[in-house]
Amino acid sequence: MSQTSRVAVLVAPRHIEVREEHIGPPPPGAIQVRVRAALTDGTDLKTYRRGHPKMPFPTRFGHEFSGDVTAVGTGVTDFAIDEGVMCVHTAPCGRCAWCARGQEELCEHIMPTMLLGAYADTIEVPRTVVERNCFHKPEHLSYREAAFLEPLSCVVHSLEFLQPQGIVAVIGDGAFGIMHGLIVRERGAVPLLIGRRPERLEIARGYGLEVVDARAVDPVTAVRERTGGIGADAVIECTGTREAWEAAPAFVRRGGTVSFFGGLPTGTNVTFAAERLHYDEIRLISPFHFTPRDVRAAYELLAQRRLDLLPLITQTYRLGDIAEAFARLDAGEGVKACIEP
Ligand SMILES: [Zn+2]
């Protein structure tokens, strides 16, 4: 049985084509999913602007999604046709040196095998993901909410690494910054969200998060004042810019922790004052990706509705209008767009 599916392909910077392709039956262990909601993220926007070393043009893209099962490969017993599913786009192999050490986020197979192409009518989810990082979508959860599983897994992992306590400065008012603020609060610590985009700061305020508007005040001074002059217990960098990485240690108190969540392009070097790091005993950490345990924790947060992430979706488009969606994000509008094919 052969069918066609539309898929968005990035053929050059700022140039998306929606192509038709034939899809055959899924291989053993895999499932085919009709995409019902796919969310844009910062990596997609960066790839749209300048390409990505791991995704040479032309490339399909998009990896935050949920949908309904339309076909199952032989051997699949956990999922059936017409069931709603939510998953992430990677799974560790369980056999490499890093998996053996329990550091599954560093699995050698994660980057080469990651699933891309969620901006499509249909996506094929490989066996490894079906077996380890795929869940039934609860009836009460919308497809849009379920599509947050992947970004939320990243945030859960980040905060497993950090173990936030006290006052935590979060640099960045994008979706990852705001999600960090929400989970930091969920963990009982006090987030201070630092940003400069009015629309995004308003969304953060709508969640009841305390914000520092970096256009109005010097954010380092503001964080010092808020922390009795000593600085935050931890700071989390969520912008993925070199400037913010280098500025981050200034927000933290003596003995505090700086967590670099937002990755920088390959080849980037950063510079810190050694004196500050050493004599003030600043700990630097840089969490990457997530493990199946983090994905399950993120699933539980969503399934139990302990967070409402829908305000982070500021635009919705049909697949045929995806070029417009990215043109607007590129122009700085909104936070996340949802593509509903
Ligand atoms: Zn592995």
Short mmCIF file of C-alpha atoms and ligand atoms in Angstrom, two decimals:
data_model
loop_
_atom_site.label_atom_id
_atom_site.label_comp_id
_atom_site.label_asym_id
_atom_site.label_seq_id
_atom_site.Cartn_x
_atom_site.Cartn_y
_atom_site.Cartn_z
CA MET A 1 0.00 0.00 0.00
CA SER A 2 1.48 3.34 -1.01
CA GLN A 3 0.22 6.76 0.00
CA THR A 4 1.45 10.30 -0.38
CA SER A 5 2.33 12.72 2.37
CA ARG A 6 3.37 16.36 2.23
CA VAL A 7 6.61 17.22 4.00
CA ALA A 8 8.31 20.59 4.50
CA VAL A 9 11.88 20.62 3.23
CA LEU A 10 14.41 23.33 3.95
CA VAL A 11 16.28 23.63 0.65
CA ALA A 12 18.43 26.69 1.48
CA PRO A 13 18.54 29.34 4.21
CA ARG A 14 15.08 30.95 4.50
CA HIS A 15 13.69 28.77 1.70
CA ILE A 16 11.13 26.08 2.55
CA GLU A 17 9.42 23.86 -0.02
CA VAL A 18 6.44 21.62 0.75
CA ARG A 19 6.97 18.42 -1.25
CA GLU A 20 4.82 15.38 -1.87
CA GLU A 21 6.40 12.04 -1.21
CA HIS A 22 5.32 8.44 -1.32
CA ILE A 23 5.30 6.53 1.92
CA GLY A 24 5.32 2.78 2.17
CA PRO A 25 4.42 0.56 5.10
CA PRO A 26 6.55 1.09 8.24
CA PRO A 27 9.48 -1.30 8.80
CA PRO A 28 9.41 -3.83 11.66
CA GLY A 29 9.02 -2.18 15.03
CA ALA A 30 8.26 1.29 13.61
CA ILE A 31 4.97 3.17 13.50
CA GLN A 32 3.57 5.76 11.12
CA VAL A 33 1.97 8.78 12.72
CA ARG A 34 -0.37 11.29 11.19
CA VAL A 35 0.92 14.57 12.62
CA ARG A 36 -1.79 16.56 14.38
CA ALA A 37 0.39 19.26 15.97
CA ALA A 38 4.05 20.16 15.40
CA LEU A 39 5.78 22.97 17.26
CA THR A 40 8.61 25.19 16.09
CA ASP A 41 11.65 25.63 18.29
CA GLY A 42 14.83 27.69 18.43
CA THR A 43 16.93 25.03 16.70
CA ASP A 44 14.48 24.98 13.79
CA LEU A 45 14.70 28.76 13.50
CA LYS A 46 18.51 28.71 13.63
CA THR A 47 18.55 26.00 10.96
CA TYR A 48 16.12 28.05 8.86
CA ARG A 49 18.43 31.07 9.10
CA ARG A 50 21.83 29.54 8.52
CA GLY A 51 21.61 25.77 8.16
CA HIS A 52 22.93 23.22 10.66
CA PRO A 53 26.16 21.19 10.44
CA LYS A 54 24.23 18.00 11.26
CA MET A 55 21.43 18.78 8.79
CA PRO A 56 22.86 19.54 5.32
CA PHE A 57 20.45 21.07 2.76
CA PRO A 58 18.03 19.95 1.56
CA THR A 59 16.77 18.74 4.92
CA ARG A 60 13.45 17.95 6.49
CA PHE A 61 13.06 19.50 9.94
CA GLY A 62 10.76 19.81 12.92
CA HIS A 63 10.88 17.37 15.84
CA GLU A 64 8.28 18.39 18.43
CA PHE A 65 5.01 16.71 17.55
CA SER A 66 2.09 14.47 18.44
CA GLY A 67 -0.46 12.67 16.32
CA ASP A 68 -2.40 9.52 15.59
CA VAL A 69 -1.03 6.12 14.59
CA THR A 70 -1.90 5.29 10.99
CA ALA A 71 0.16 2.12 10.50
CA VAL A 72 2.29 -0.19 12.63
CA GLY A 73 5.25 -2.34 11.61
CA THR A 74 5.41 -6.03 12.42
CA GLY A 75 6.21 -6.73 16.04
CA VAL A 76 4.63 -3.53 17.40
CA THR A 77 2.33 -4.53 20.25
CA ASP A 78 2.15 -1.40 22.42
CA PHE A 79 0.50 0.86 19.84
CA ALA A 80 -2.43 0.38 17.50
CA ILE A 81 -3.95 2.23 14.55
CA ASP A 82 -5.96 5.35 15.47
CA GLU A 83 -4.38 5.73 18.91
CA GLY A 84 -3.05 9.15 19.87
CA VAL A 85 0.70 9.16 20.56
CA MET A 86 3.37 11.52 21.80
CA CYS A 87 7.10 10.92 21.58
CA VAL A 88 10.51 12.52 21.36
CA HIS A 89 12.76 12.32 18.30
CA THR A 90 15.60 10.23 19.72
CA ALA A 91 16.27 7.16 21.80
CA PRO A 92 19.54 5.85 23.25
CA CYS A 93 20.89 2.56 21.95
CA GLY A 94 21.37 0.96 25.36
CA ARG A 95 24.65 -0.67 24.27
CA CYS A 96 27.35 1.99 23.78
CA ALA A 97 29.89 3.04 26.43
CA TRP A 98 27.79 6.03 27.51
CA CYS A 99 24.59 4.06 27.81
CA ALA A 100 26.52 1.50 29.88
CA ARG A 101 27.59 4.31 32.22
CA GLY A 102 23.99 5.45 32.61
CA GLN A 103 24.67 8.68 30.70
CA GLU A 104 22.14 7.90 28.00
CA GLU A 105 21.89 11.55 26.95
CA LEU A 106 25.41 11.15 25.55
CA CYS A 107 24.60 7.96 23.60
CA GLU A 108 26.65 7.78 20.38
CA HIS A 109 23.54 6.95 18.39
CA ILE A 110 21.40 9.89 19.44
CA MET A 111 22.61 12.52 17.01
CA PRO A 112 23.05 10.32 13.90
CA THR A 113 19.64 8.67 14.27
CA MET A 114 17.46 11.56 15.37
CA LEU A 115 14.07 11.79 13.77
CA LEU A 116 13.36 14.94 11.75
CA GLY A 117 10.44 15.90 9.55
CA ALA A 118 7.55 16.67 11.90
CA TYR A 119 6.31 19.40 9.54
CA ALA A 120 4.53 16.81 7.45
CA ASP A 121 1.23 14.99 7.10
CA THR A 122 2.86 11.76 8.21
CA ILE A 123 6.05 10.86 10.04
CA GLU A 124 7.60 7.46 10.60
CA VAL A 125 8.77 6.83 14.17
CA PRO A 126 11.62 4.29 14.28
CA ARG A 127 11.66 1.17 16.41
CA THR A 128 14.17 2.53 18.96
CA VAL A 129 11.91 5.48 19.77
CA VAL A 130 8.75 3.34 19.74
CA GLU A 131 10.34 1.00 22.27
CA ARG A 132 11.75 3.57 24.68
CA ASN A 133 10.43 7.10 24.23
CA CYS A 134 6.87 6.87 22.91
CA PHE A 135 3.68 7.20 24.98
CA HIS A 136 -0.05 6.97 24.54
CA LYS A 137 -1.52 10.43 24.51
CA PRO A 138 -4.02 10.70 27.37
CA GLU A 139 -7.51 11.58 26.12
CA HIS A 140 -7.65 14.73 28.23
CA LEU A 141 -4.42 16.10 26.76
CA SER A 142 -4.70 18.03 23.49
CA TYR A 143 -2.33 17.28 20.60
CA ARG A 144 -0.79 20.71 21.09
CA GLU A 145 -0.04 20.05 24.74
CA ALA A 146 1.30 16.59 23.93
CA ALA A 147 3.71 18.10 21.37
CA PHE A 148 5.61 19.74 24.25
CA LEU A 149 7.00 16.37 25.38
CA GLU A 150 10.40 16.86 23.70
CA PRO A 151 11.23 20.42 24.81
CA LEU A 152 9.92 19.68 28.29
CA SER A 153 12.20 16.60 28.47
CA CYS A 154 15.17 18.89 27.78
CA VAL A 155 14.13 21.18 30.64
CA VAL A 156 13.55 18.28 33.03
CA HIS A 157 17.03 16.96 32.26
CA SER A 158 18.56 20.40 32.68
CA LEU A 159 17.05 20.75 36.13
CA GLU A 160 17.93 17.18 37.14
CA PHE A 161 21.50 18.25 36.44
CA LEU A 162 21.25 21.52 38.31
CA GLN A 163 19.00 20.56 41.26
CA PRO A 164 17.80 24.16 41.64
CA GLN A 165 17.59 25.72 45.09
CA GLY A 166 17.09 29.25 46.37
CA ILE A 167 16.92 32.04 43.80
CA VAL A 168 17.60 30.98 40.23
CA ALA A 169 18.19 33.59 37.53
CA VAL A 170 17.05 32.39 34.11
CA ILE A 171 18.55 34.28 31.17
CA GLY A 172 16.22 34.25 28.17
CA ASP A 173 12.50 34.84 27.67
CA GLY A 174 11.94 32.30 24.88
CA ALA A 175 9.99 29.09 25.37
CA PHE A 176 12.96 27.36 27.03
CA GLY A 177 13.53 30.26 29.42
CA ILE A 178 9.88 30.35 30.45
CA MET A 179 9.66 26.54 30.78
CA HIS A 180 12.76 26.64 33.00
CA GLY A 181 11.08 29.29 35.12
CA LEU A 182 7.99 27.11 35.50
CA ILE A 183 9.85 23.93 36.43
CA VAL A 184 12.24 25.76 38.76
CA ARG A 185 9.16 26.99 40.58
CA GLU A 186 7.60 23.51 40.46
CA ARG A 187 10.76 22.26 42.22
CA GLY A 188 10.29 24.77 45.04
CA ALA A 189 12.98 27.28 44.06
CA VAL A 190 12.40 30.91 43.05
CA PRO A 191 12.96 31.80 39.39
CA LEU A 192 13.85 35.29 38.17
CA LEU A 193 13.36 35.50 34.42
CA ILE A 194 15.59 37.92 32.54
CA GLY A 195 14.50 39.02 29.06
CA ARG A 196 14.07 41.92 26.73
CA ARG A 197 11.09 41.15 24.48
CA PRO A 198 7.88 42.79 25.77
CA GLU A 199 5.56 40.16 24.25
CA ARG A 200 7.47 37.32 25.89
CA LEU A 201 7.88 39.03 29.25
CA GLU A 202 4.13 39.53 29.27
CA ILE A 203 3.58 35.80 28.79
CA ALA A 204 6.02 35.13 31.66
CA ARG A 205 4.16 37.60 33.88
CA GLY A 206 0.93 35.85 32.92
CA TYR A 207 2.38 32.72 34.52
CA GLY A 208 3.09 34.73 37.67
CA LEU A 209 6.84 34.60 37.09
CA GLU A 210 8.96 37.42 38.41
CA VAL A 211 10.72 39.08 35.47
CA VAL A 212 13.66 41.42 34.99
CA ASP A 213 13.27 43.60 31.89
CA ALA A 214 16.82 43.97 30.63
CA ARG A 215 15.83 46.92 28.43
CA ALA A 216 14.72 48.92 31.46
CA VAL A 217 17.32 48.00 34.08
CA ASP A 218 20.82 46.57 34.26
CA PRO A 219 19.96 42.90 34.87
CA VAL A 220 23.07 42.11 36.94
CA THR A 221 22.29 45.01 39.29
CA ALA A 222 18.63 43.97 39.46
CA VAL A 223 19.51 40.38 40.39
CA ARG A 224 22.01 41.59 43.02
CA GLU A 225 19.39 43.83 44.58
CA ARG A 226 16.86 41.02 44.59
CA THR A 227 19.33 38.70 46.36
CA GLY A 228 20.56 40.92 49.19
CA GLY A 229 23.59 42.04 47.19
CA ILE A 230 25.17 38.61 46.74
CA GLY A 231 23.81 37.25 43.45
CA ALA A 232 21.58 34.31 42.55
CA ASP A 233 22.19 30.80 43.87
CA ALA A 234 22.21 29.58 40.29
CA VAL A 235 21.88 31.03 36.82
CA ILE A 236 20.63 29.17 33.75
CA GLU A 237 21.62 30.43 30.30
CA CYS A 238 18.75 29.79 27.87
CA THR A 239 19.52 32.07 24.92
CA GLY A 240 22.30 30.15 23.18
CA THR A 241 24.37 33.26 22.49
CA ARG A 242 28.06 33.74 23.26
CA GLU A 243 27.38 37.11 24.88
CA ALA A 244 24.92 35.58 27.34
CA TRP A 245 27.26 32.68 28.14
CA GLU A 246 30.06 35.08 28.96
CA ALA A 247 27.76 37.33 30.98
CA ALA A 248 26.18 34.49 32.98
CA PRO A 249 28.77 34.14 35.81
CA ALA A 250 28.15 37.77 36.83
CA PHE A 251 24.63 36.84 38.00
CA VAL A 252 25.65 34.12 40.43
CA ARG A 253 26.73 34.35 44.07
CA ARG A 254 29.99 33.05 45.47
CA GLY A 255 29.71 29.26 45.58
CA GLY A 256 26.87 29.29 43.06
CA THR A 257 26.31 27.34 39.87
CA VAL A 258 26.14 28.51 36.27
CA SER A 259 24.26 26.18 33.93
CA PHE A 260 24.67 26.63 30.18
CA PHE A 261 21.55 25.19 28.62
CA GLY A 262 21.53 26.97 25.25
CA GLY A 263 24.06 25.39 22.89
CA LEU A 264 26.41 27.50 20.77
CA PRO A 265 27.48 26.85 17.16
CA THR A 266 30.41 24.49 16.62
CA GLY A 267 33.70 26.37 16.75
CA THR A 268 32.53 28.96 19.28
CA ASN A 269 34.93 29.78 22.10
CA VAL A 270 33.92 31.56 25.29
CA THR A 271 36.02 33.48 27.81
CA PHE A 272 35.53 33.80 31.57
CA ALA A 273 37.49 35.60 34.27
CA ALA A 274 39.46 32.81 35.96
CA GLU A 275 39.75 34.82 39.16
CA ARG A 276 35.98 34.95 39.59
CA LEU A 277 35.55 31.23 38.90
CA HIS A 278 38.31 30.15 41.25
CA TYR A 279 38.18 32.51 44.24
CA ASP A 280 34.40 32.57 44.23
CA GLU A 281 34.20 28.82 43.62
CA ILE A 282 31.73 29.04 40.75
CA ARG A 283 30.57 25.71 39.38
CA LEU A 284 29.96 25.56 35.61
CA ILE A 285 27.69 22.86 34.17
CA SER A 286 26.22 22.36 30.70
CA PRO A 287 23.36 19.87 30.51
CA PHE A 288 22.64 18.30 27.14
CA HIS A 289 19.58 16.49 25.76
CA PHE A 290 17.73 13.98 28.01
CA THR A 291 17.42 10.36 29.08
CA PRO A 292 14.34 8.10 28.88
CA ARG A 293 13.86 8.78 32.60
CA ASP A 294 13.62 12.52 31.89
CA VAL A 295 11.15 11.86 29.07
CA ARG A 296 8.95 9.85 31.42
CA ALA A 297 9.10 12.62 34.02
CA ALA A 298 8.12 15.18 31.36
CA TYR A 299 5.28 12.91 30.25
CA GLU A 300 4.01 12.72 33.84
CA LEU A 301 4.12 16.52 34.19
CA LEU A 302 2.02 16.87 31.04
CA ALA A 303 -0.33 13.96 31.74
CA GLN A 304 -1.04 15.21 35.26
CA ARG A 305 -1.57 18.71 33.86
CA ARG A 306 0.76 20.28 36.35
CA LEU A 307 1.71 22.90 33.73
CA ASP A 308 -0.23 24.75 31.08
CA LEU A 309 2.20 25.33 28.25
CA LEU A 310 -0.36 26.46 25.67
CA PRO A 311 0.32 30.21 26.19
CA LEU A 312 3.75 29.55 24.64
CA ILE A 313 2.02 28.84 21.30
CA THR A 314 1.49 32.27 19.83
CA GLN A 315 0.67 31.38 16.21
CA THR A 316 -0.99 28.46 14.40
CA TYR A 317 -0.59 27.62 10.70
CA ARG A 318 -1.53 24.96 8.20
CA LEU A 319 1.37 23.01 6.70
CA GLY A 320 0.92 24.81 3.38
CA ASP A 321 1.63 28.12 5.14
CA ILE A 322 4.77 27.00 6.97
CA ALA A 323 6.96 29.47 5.04
CA GLU A 324 4.93 32.31 6.48
CA ALA A 325 5.21 30.81 9.97
CA PHE A 326 9.00 30.88 9.79
CA ALA A 327 9.18 34.29 8.13
CA ARG A 328 7.28 35.70 11.11
CA LEU A 329 9.38 33.90 13.70
CA ASP A 330 12.46 35.12 11.82
CA ALA A 331 11.16 38.66 12.17
CA GLY A 332 11.01 38.19 15.94
CA GLU A 333 7.28 37.66 16.29
CA GLY A 334 5.82 35.31 18.88
CA VAL A 335 7.33 32.43 20.83
CA LYS A 336 6.31 29.09 19.33
CA ALA A 337 4.25 28.45 16.22
CA CYS A 338 2.09 25.35 15.95
CA ILE A 339 1.80 23.67 12.55
CA GLU A 340 -1.43 21.71 12.20
CA PRO A 341 -1.17 19.94 8.83
ZN ZN B 1 24.09 4.32 23.44
#
